PDB file of C-alpha atoms in Angstrom:
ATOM      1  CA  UNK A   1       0.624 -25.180 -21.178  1.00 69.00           C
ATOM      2  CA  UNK A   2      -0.221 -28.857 -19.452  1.00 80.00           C
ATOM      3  CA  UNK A   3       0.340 -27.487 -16.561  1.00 93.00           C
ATOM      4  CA  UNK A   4       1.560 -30.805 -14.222  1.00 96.00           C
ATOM      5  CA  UNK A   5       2.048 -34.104 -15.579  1.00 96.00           C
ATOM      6  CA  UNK A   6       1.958 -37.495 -14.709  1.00 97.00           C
ATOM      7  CA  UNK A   7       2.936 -40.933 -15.835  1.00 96.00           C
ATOM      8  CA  UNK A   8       1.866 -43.620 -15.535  1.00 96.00           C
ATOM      9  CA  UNK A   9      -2.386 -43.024 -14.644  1.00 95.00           C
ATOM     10  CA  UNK A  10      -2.616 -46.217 -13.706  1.00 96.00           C
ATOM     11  CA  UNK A  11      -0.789 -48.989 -13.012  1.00 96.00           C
ATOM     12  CA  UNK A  12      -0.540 -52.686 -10.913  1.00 97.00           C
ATOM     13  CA  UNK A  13       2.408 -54.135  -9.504  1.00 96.00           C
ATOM     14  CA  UNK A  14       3.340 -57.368  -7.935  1.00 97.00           C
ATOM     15  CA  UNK A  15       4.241 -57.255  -4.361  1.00 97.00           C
ATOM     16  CA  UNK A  16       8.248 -56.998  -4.451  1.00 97.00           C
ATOM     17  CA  UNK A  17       8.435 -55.492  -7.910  1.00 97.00           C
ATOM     18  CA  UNK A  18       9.722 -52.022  -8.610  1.00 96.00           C
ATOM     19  CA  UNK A  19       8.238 -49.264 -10.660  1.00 96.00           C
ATOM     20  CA  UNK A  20       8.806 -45.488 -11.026  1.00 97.00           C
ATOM     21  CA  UNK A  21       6.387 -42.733 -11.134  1.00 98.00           C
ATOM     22  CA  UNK A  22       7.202 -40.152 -13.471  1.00 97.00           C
ATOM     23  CA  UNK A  23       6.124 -36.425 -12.693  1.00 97.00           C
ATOM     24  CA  UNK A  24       6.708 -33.094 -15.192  1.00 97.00           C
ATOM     25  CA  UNK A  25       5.454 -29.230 -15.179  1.00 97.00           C
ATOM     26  CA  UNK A  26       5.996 -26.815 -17.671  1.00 95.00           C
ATOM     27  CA  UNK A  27       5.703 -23.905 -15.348  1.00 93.00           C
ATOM     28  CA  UNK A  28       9.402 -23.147 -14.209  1.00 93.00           C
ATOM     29  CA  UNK A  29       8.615 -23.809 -11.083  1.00 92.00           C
ATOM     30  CA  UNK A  30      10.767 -24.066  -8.253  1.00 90.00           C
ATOM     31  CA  UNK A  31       9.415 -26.598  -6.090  1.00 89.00           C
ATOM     32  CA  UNK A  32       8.054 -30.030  -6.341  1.00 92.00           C
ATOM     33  CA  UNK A  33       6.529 -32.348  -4.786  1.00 93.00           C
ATOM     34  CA  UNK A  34       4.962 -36.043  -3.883  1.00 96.00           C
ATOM     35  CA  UNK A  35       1.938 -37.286  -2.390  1.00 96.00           C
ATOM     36  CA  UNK A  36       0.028 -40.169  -1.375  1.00 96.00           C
ATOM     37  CA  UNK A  37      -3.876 -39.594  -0.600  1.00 94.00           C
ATOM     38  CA  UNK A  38      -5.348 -42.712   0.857  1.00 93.00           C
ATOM     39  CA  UNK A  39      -9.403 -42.519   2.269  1.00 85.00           C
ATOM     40  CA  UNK A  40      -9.928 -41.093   5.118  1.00 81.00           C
ATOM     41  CA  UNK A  41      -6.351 -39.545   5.871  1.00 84.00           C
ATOM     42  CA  UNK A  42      -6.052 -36.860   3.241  1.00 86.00           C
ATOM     43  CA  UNK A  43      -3.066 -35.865   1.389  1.00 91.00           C
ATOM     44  CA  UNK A  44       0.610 -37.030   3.051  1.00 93.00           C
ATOM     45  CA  UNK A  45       4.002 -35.509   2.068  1.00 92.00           C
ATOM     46  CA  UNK A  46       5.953 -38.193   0.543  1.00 95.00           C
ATOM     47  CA  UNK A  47       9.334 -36.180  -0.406  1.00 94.00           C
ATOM     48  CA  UNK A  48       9.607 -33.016  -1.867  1.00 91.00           C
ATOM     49  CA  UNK A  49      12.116 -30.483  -3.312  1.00 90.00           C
ATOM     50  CA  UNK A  50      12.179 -27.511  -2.773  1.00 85.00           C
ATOM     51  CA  UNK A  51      14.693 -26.243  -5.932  1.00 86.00           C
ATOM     52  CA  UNK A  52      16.802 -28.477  -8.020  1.00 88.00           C
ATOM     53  CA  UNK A  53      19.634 -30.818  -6.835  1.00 88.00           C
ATOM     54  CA  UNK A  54      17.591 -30.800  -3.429  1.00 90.00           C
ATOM     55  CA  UNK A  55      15.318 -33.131  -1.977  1.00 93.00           C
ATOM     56  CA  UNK A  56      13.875 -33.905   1.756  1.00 90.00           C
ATOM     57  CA  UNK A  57      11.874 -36.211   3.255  1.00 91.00           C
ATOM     58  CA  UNK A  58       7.988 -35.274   3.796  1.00 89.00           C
ATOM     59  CA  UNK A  59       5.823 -37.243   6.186  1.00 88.00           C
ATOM     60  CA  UNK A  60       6.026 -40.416   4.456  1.00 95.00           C
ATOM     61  CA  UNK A  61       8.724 -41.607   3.213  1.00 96.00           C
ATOM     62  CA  UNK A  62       9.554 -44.922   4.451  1.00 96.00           C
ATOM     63  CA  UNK A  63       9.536 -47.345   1.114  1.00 96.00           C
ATOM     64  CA  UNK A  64      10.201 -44.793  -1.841  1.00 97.00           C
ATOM     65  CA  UNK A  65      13.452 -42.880  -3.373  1.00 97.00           C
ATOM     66  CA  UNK A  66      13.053 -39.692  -5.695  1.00 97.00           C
ATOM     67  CA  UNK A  67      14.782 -38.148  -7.725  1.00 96.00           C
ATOM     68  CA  UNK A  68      15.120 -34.339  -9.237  1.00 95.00           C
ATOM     69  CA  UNK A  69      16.018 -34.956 -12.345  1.00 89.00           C
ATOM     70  CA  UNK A  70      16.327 -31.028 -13.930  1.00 94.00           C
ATOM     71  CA  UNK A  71      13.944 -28.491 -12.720  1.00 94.00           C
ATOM     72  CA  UNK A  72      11.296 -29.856 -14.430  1.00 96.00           C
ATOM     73  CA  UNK A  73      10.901 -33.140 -13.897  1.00 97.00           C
ATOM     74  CA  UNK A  74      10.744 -34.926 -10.379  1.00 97.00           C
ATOM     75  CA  UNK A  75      10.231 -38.941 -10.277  1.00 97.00           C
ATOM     76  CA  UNK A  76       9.072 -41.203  -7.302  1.00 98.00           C
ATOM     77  CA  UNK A  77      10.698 -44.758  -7.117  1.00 97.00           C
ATOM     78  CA  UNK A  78       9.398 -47.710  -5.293  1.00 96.00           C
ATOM     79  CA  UNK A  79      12.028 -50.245  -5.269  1.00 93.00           C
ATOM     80  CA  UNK A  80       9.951 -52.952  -3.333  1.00 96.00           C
ATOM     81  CA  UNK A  81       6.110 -52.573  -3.655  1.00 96.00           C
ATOM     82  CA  UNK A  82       4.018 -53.737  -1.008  1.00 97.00           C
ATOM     83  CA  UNK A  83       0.262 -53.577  -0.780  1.00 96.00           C
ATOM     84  CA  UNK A  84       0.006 -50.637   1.731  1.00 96.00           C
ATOM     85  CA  UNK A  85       1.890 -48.581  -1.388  1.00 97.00           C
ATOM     86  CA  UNK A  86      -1.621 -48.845  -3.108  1.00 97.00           C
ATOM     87  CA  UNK A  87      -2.938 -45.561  -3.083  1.00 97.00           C
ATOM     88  CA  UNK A  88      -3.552 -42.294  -5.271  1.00 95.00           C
ATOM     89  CA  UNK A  89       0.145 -40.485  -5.861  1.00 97.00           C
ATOM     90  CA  UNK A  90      -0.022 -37.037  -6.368  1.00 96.00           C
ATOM     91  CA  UNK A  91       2.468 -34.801  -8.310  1.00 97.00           C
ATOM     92  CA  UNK A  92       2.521 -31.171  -7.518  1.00 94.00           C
ATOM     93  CA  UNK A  93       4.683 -27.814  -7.872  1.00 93.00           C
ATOM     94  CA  UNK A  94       4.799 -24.337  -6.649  1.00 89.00           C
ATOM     95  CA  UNK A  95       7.100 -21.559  -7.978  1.00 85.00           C
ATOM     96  CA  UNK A  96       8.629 -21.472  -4.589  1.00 71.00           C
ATOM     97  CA  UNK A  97       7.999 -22.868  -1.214  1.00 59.00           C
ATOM     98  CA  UNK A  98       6.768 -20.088   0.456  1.00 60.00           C
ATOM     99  CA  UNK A  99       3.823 -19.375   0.743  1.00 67.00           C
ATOM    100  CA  UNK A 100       2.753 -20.178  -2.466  1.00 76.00           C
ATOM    101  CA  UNK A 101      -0.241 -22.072  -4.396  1.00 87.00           C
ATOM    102  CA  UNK A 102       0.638 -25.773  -5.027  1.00 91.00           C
ATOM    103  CA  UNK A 103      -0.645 -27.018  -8.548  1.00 93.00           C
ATOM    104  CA  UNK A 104      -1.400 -30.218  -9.010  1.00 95.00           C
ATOM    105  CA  UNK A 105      -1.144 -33.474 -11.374  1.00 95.00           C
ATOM    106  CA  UNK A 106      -4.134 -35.467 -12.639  1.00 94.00           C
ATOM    107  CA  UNK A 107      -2.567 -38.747 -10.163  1.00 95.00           C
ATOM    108  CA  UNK A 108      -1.675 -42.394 -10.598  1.00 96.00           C
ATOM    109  CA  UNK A 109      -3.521 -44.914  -9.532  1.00 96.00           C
ATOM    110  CA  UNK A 110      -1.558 -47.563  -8.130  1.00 97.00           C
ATOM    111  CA  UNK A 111      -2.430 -51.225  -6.905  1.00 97.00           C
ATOM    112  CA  UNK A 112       0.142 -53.465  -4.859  1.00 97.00           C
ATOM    113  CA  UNK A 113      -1.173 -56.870  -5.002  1.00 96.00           C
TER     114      UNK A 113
ATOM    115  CA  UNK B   1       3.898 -28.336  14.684  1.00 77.00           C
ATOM    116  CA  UNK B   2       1.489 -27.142  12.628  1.00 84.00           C
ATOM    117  CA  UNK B   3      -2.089 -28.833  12.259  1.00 90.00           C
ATOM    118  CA  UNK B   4      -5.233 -28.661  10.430  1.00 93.00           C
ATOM    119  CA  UNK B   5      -8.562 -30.105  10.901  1.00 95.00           C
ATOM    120  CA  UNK B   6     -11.615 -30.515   9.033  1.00 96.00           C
ATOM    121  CA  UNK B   7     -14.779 -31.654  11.440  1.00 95.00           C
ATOM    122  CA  UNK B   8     -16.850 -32.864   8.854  1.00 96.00           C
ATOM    123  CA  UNK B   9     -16.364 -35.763   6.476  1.00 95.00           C
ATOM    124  CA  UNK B  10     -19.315 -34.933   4.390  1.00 97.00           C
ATOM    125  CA  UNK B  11     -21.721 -32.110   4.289  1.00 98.00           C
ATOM    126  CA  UNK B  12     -25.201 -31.985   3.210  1.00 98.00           C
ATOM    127  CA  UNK B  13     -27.050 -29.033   1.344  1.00 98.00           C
ATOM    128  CA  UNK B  14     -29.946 -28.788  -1.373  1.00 98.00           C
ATOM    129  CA  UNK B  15     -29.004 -26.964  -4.462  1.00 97.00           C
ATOM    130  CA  UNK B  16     -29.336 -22.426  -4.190  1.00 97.00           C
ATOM    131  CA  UNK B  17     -28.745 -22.758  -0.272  1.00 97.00           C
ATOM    132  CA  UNK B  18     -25.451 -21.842   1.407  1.00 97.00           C
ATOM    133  CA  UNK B  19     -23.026 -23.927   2.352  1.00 97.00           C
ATOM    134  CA  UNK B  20     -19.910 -24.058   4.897  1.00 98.00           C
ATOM    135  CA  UNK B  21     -17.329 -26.292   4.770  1.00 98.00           C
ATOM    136  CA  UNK B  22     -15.483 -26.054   8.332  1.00 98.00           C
ATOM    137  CA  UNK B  23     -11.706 -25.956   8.806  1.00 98.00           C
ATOM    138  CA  UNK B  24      -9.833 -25.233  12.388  1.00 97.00           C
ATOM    139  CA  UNK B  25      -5.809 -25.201  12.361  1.00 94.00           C
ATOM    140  CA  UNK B  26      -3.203 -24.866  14.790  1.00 92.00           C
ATOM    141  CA  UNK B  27       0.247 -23.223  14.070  1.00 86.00           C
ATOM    142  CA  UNK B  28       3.030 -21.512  16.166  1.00 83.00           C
ATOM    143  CA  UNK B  29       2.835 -18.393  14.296  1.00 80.00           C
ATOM    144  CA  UNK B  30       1.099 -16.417  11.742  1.00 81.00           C
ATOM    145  CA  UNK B  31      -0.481 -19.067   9.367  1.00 87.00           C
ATOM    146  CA  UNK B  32      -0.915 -19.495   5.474  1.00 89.00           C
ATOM    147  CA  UNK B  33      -4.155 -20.642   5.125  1.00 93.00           C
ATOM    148  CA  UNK B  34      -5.718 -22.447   1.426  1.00 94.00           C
ATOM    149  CA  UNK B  35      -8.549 -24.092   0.319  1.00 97.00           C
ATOM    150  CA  UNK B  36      -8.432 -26.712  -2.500  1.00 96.00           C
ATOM    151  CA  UNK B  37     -10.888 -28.404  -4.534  1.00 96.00           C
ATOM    152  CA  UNK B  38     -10.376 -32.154  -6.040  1.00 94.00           C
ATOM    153  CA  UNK B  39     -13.488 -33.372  -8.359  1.00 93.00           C
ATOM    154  CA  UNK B  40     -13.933 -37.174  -9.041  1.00 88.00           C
ATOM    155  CA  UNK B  41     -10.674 -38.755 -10.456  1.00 84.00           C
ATOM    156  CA  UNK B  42      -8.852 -35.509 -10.615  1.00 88.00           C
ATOM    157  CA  UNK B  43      -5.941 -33.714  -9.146  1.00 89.00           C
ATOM    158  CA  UNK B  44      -6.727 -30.749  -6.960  1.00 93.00           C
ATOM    159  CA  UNK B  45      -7.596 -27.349  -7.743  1.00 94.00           C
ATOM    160  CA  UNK B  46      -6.438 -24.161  -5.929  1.00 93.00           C
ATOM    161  CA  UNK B  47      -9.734 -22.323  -4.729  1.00 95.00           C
ATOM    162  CA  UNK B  48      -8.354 -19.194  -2.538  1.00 95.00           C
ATOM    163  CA  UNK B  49      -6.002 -18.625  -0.052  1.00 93.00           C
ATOM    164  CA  UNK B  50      -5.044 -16.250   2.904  1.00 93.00           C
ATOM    165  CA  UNK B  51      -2.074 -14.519   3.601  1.00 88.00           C
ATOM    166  CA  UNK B  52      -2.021 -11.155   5.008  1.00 84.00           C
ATOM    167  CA  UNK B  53      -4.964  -8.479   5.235  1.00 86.00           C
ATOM    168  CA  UNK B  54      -8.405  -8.749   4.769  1.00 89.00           C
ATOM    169  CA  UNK B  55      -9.909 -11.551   6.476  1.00 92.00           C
ATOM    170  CA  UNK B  56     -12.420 -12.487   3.869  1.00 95.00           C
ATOM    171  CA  UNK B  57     -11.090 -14.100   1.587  1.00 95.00           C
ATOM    172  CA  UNK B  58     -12.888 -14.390  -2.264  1.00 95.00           C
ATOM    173  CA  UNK B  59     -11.643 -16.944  -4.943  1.00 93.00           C
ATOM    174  CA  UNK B  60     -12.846 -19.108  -8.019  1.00 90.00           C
ATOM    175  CA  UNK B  61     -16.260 -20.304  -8.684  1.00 92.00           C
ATOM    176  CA  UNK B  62     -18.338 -18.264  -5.851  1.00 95.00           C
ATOM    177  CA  UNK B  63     -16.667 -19.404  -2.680  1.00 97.00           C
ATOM    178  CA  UNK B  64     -14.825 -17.272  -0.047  1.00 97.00           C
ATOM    179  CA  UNK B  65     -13.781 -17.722   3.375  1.00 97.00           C
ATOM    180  CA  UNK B  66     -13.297 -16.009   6.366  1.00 95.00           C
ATOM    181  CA  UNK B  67     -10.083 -16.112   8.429  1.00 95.00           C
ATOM    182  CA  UNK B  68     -10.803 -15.748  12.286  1.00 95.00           C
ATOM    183  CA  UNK B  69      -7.755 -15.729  14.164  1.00 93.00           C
ATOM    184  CA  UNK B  70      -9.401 -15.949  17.956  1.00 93.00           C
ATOM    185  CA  UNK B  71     -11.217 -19.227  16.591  1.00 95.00           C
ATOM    186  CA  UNK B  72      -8.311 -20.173  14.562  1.00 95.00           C
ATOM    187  CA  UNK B  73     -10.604 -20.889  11.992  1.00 97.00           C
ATOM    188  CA  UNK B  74     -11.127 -20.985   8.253  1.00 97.00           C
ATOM    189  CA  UNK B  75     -14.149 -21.664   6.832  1.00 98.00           C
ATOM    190  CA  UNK B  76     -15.322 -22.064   3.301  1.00 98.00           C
ATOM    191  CA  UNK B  77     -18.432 -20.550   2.611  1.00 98.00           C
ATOM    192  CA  UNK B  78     -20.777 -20.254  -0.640  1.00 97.00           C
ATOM    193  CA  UNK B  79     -23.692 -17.962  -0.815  1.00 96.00           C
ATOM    194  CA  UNK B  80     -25.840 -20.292  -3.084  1.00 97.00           C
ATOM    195  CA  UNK B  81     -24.729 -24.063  -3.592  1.00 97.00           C
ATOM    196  CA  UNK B  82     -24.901 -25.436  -6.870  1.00 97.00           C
ATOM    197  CA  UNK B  83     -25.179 -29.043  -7.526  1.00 96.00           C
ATOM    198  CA  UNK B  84     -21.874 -28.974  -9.810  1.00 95.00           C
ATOM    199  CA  UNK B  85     -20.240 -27.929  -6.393  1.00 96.00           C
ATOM    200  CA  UNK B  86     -20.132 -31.314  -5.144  1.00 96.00           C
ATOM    201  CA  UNK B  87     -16.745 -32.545  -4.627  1.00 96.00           C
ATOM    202  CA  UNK B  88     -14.101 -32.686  -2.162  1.00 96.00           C
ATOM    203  CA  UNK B  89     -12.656 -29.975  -0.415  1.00 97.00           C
ATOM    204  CA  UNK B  90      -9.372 -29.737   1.337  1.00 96.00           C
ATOM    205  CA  UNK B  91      -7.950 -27.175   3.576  1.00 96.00           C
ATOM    206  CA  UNK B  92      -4.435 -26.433   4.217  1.00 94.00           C
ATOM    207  CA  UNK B  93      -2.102 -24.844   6.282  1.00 90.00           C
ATOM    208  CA  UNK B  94       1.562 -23.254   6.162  1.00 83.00           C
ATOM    209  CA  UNK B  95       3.670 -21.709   9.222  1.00 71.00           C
ATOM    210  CA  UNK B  96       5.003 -18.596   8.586  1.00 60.00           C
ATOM    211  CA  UNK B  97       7.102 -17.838  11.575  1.00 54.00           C
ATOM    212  CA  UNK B  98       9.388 -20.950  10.761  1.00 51.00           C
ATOM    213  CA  UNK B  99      10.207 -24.541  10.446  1.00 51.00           C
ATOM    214  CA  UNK B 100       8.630 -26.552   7.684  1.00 56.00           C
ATOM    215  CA  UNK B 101       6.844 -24.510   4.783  1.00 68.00           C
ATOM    216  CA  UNK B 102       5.601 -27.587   3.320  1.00 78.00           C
ATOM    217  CA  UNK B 103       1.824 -27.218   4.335  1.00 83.00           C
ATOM    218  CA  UNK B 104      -0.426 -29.585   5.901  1.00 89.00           C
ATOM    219  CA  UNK B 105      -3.475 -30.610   4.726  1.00 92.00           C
ATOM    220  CA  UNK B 106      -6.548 -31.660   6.743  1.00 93.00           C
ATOM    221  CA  UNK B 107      -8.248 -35.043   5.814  1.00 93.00           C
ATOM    222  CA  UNK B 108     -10.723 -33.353   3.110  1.00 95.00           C
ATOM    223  CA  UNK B 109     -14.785 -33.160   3.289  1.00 96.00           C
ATOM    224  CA  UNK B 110     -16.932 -34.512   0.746  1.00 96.00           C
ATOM    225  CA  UNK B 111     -19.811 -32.032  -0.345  1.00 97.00           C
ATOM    226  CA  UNK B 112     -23.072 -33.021  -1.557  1.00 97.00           C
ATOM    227  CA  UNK B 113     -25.425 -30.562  -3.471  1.00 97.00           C
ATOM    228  CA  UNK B 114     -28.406 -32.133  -4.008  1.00 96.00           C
ATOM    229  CA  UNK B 115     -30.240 -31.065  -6.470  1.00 94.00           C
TER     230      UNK B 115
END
């Protein structure tokens, strides 16, 4: 069991170029979702879905597109990096979304220069 | 809207005393409270979390917390610190009389054990 996935761990992009962050779990879960944690502001809701062939908006969501591919797998597009998109992005699922326990991907690392 | 603060951006404590990492939230209804854990350059961990019931809360490695609805608090306690403790600690909260589900998660506090 990996548990939650992520791809890539790290990566740098050019300001204007576009990338997508790939995000997998192996535990039938329901829901999934994306986050950004920057220093001193925590964790922020990027999109998430709450079953598959849904998705909603989160907190943050201004500058990225996902998509829920099957019920496993849940990406995170940027079409159009720009530097304040450098952060940590967090993948995470639950088996529904309430009021369950969220688990957690290991994070990419990504730097807009 | 629901809301969740953490006071402290770091705590301080020497390694076998207790420690309390502080956590005050604000929701419309009856909350879902949970405490996570993230160590360096990881993702984070689910400690414990409270529902319904008992107000002290136990989960993984030691820690427990006490829910204390006149304070609208929820803090994370540890009898004896160990130095292997030291990471950082997020709380969150969930609404459970409506609206969004998605919880909200306070900034995080970094904990030091020093050894």
């Amino acid at each position: 069991n990996a548990g939650v996935t992520q791809t890539p761990k790290f990566q740098v992009l050019k300001t204007g170029q576009s990338m997508t962050l790939q995000c997998a779990q192996d535990m039938n879960h329901n829901s999934m979702y994306w986050y950004r944690q920057d220093p001193g502001m925590g964790l922020r809701l990027i999109y998430y879905s709450a079953s598959e062939g849904t998705t909603d908006k989160g907190e943050v969501p201004n500058g990225y597109n996902v998509s829920r591919l099957n019920k496993r797998e849940f990406s995170l597009r940027l079409e159009s990096a720009a530097p304040s998109q450098t952060s940590v992005y967090f993948c995470a699922s639950s088996e529904a979304t309430v009021p369950e326990t969220q688990y957690f991907g290991p994070g990419t690392r990504l730097l807009v220069l | 809207a629901q809301s969740v603060a953490q006071p402290e951006d770091q705590v301080n404590v020497a390694e076998g005393n207790p420690l309390t990492v502080k956590c005050t939230y604000s929701v419309s209804g009856n909350p879902y409270l949970f405490w996570y854990v993230q160590y360096p350059n990881r993702g984070l961990q689910f400690l414990l979390k409270y529902i319904t019931g008992d107000n002290l809360v136990k989960g993984s490695y030691g820690f427990e917390a006490e829910f204390n609805k006149s304070q609208t608090s929820f803090h994370l306690k540890k009898p004896s610190a160990l130095v292997s403790d030291s990471a950082l600690y997020f709380c969150a909260v969930r609404d459970y009389s409506g609206g969004s589900y998605i919880p909200t998660f306070g900034r995080g506090t970094s904990l030091i054990v020093h050894p």
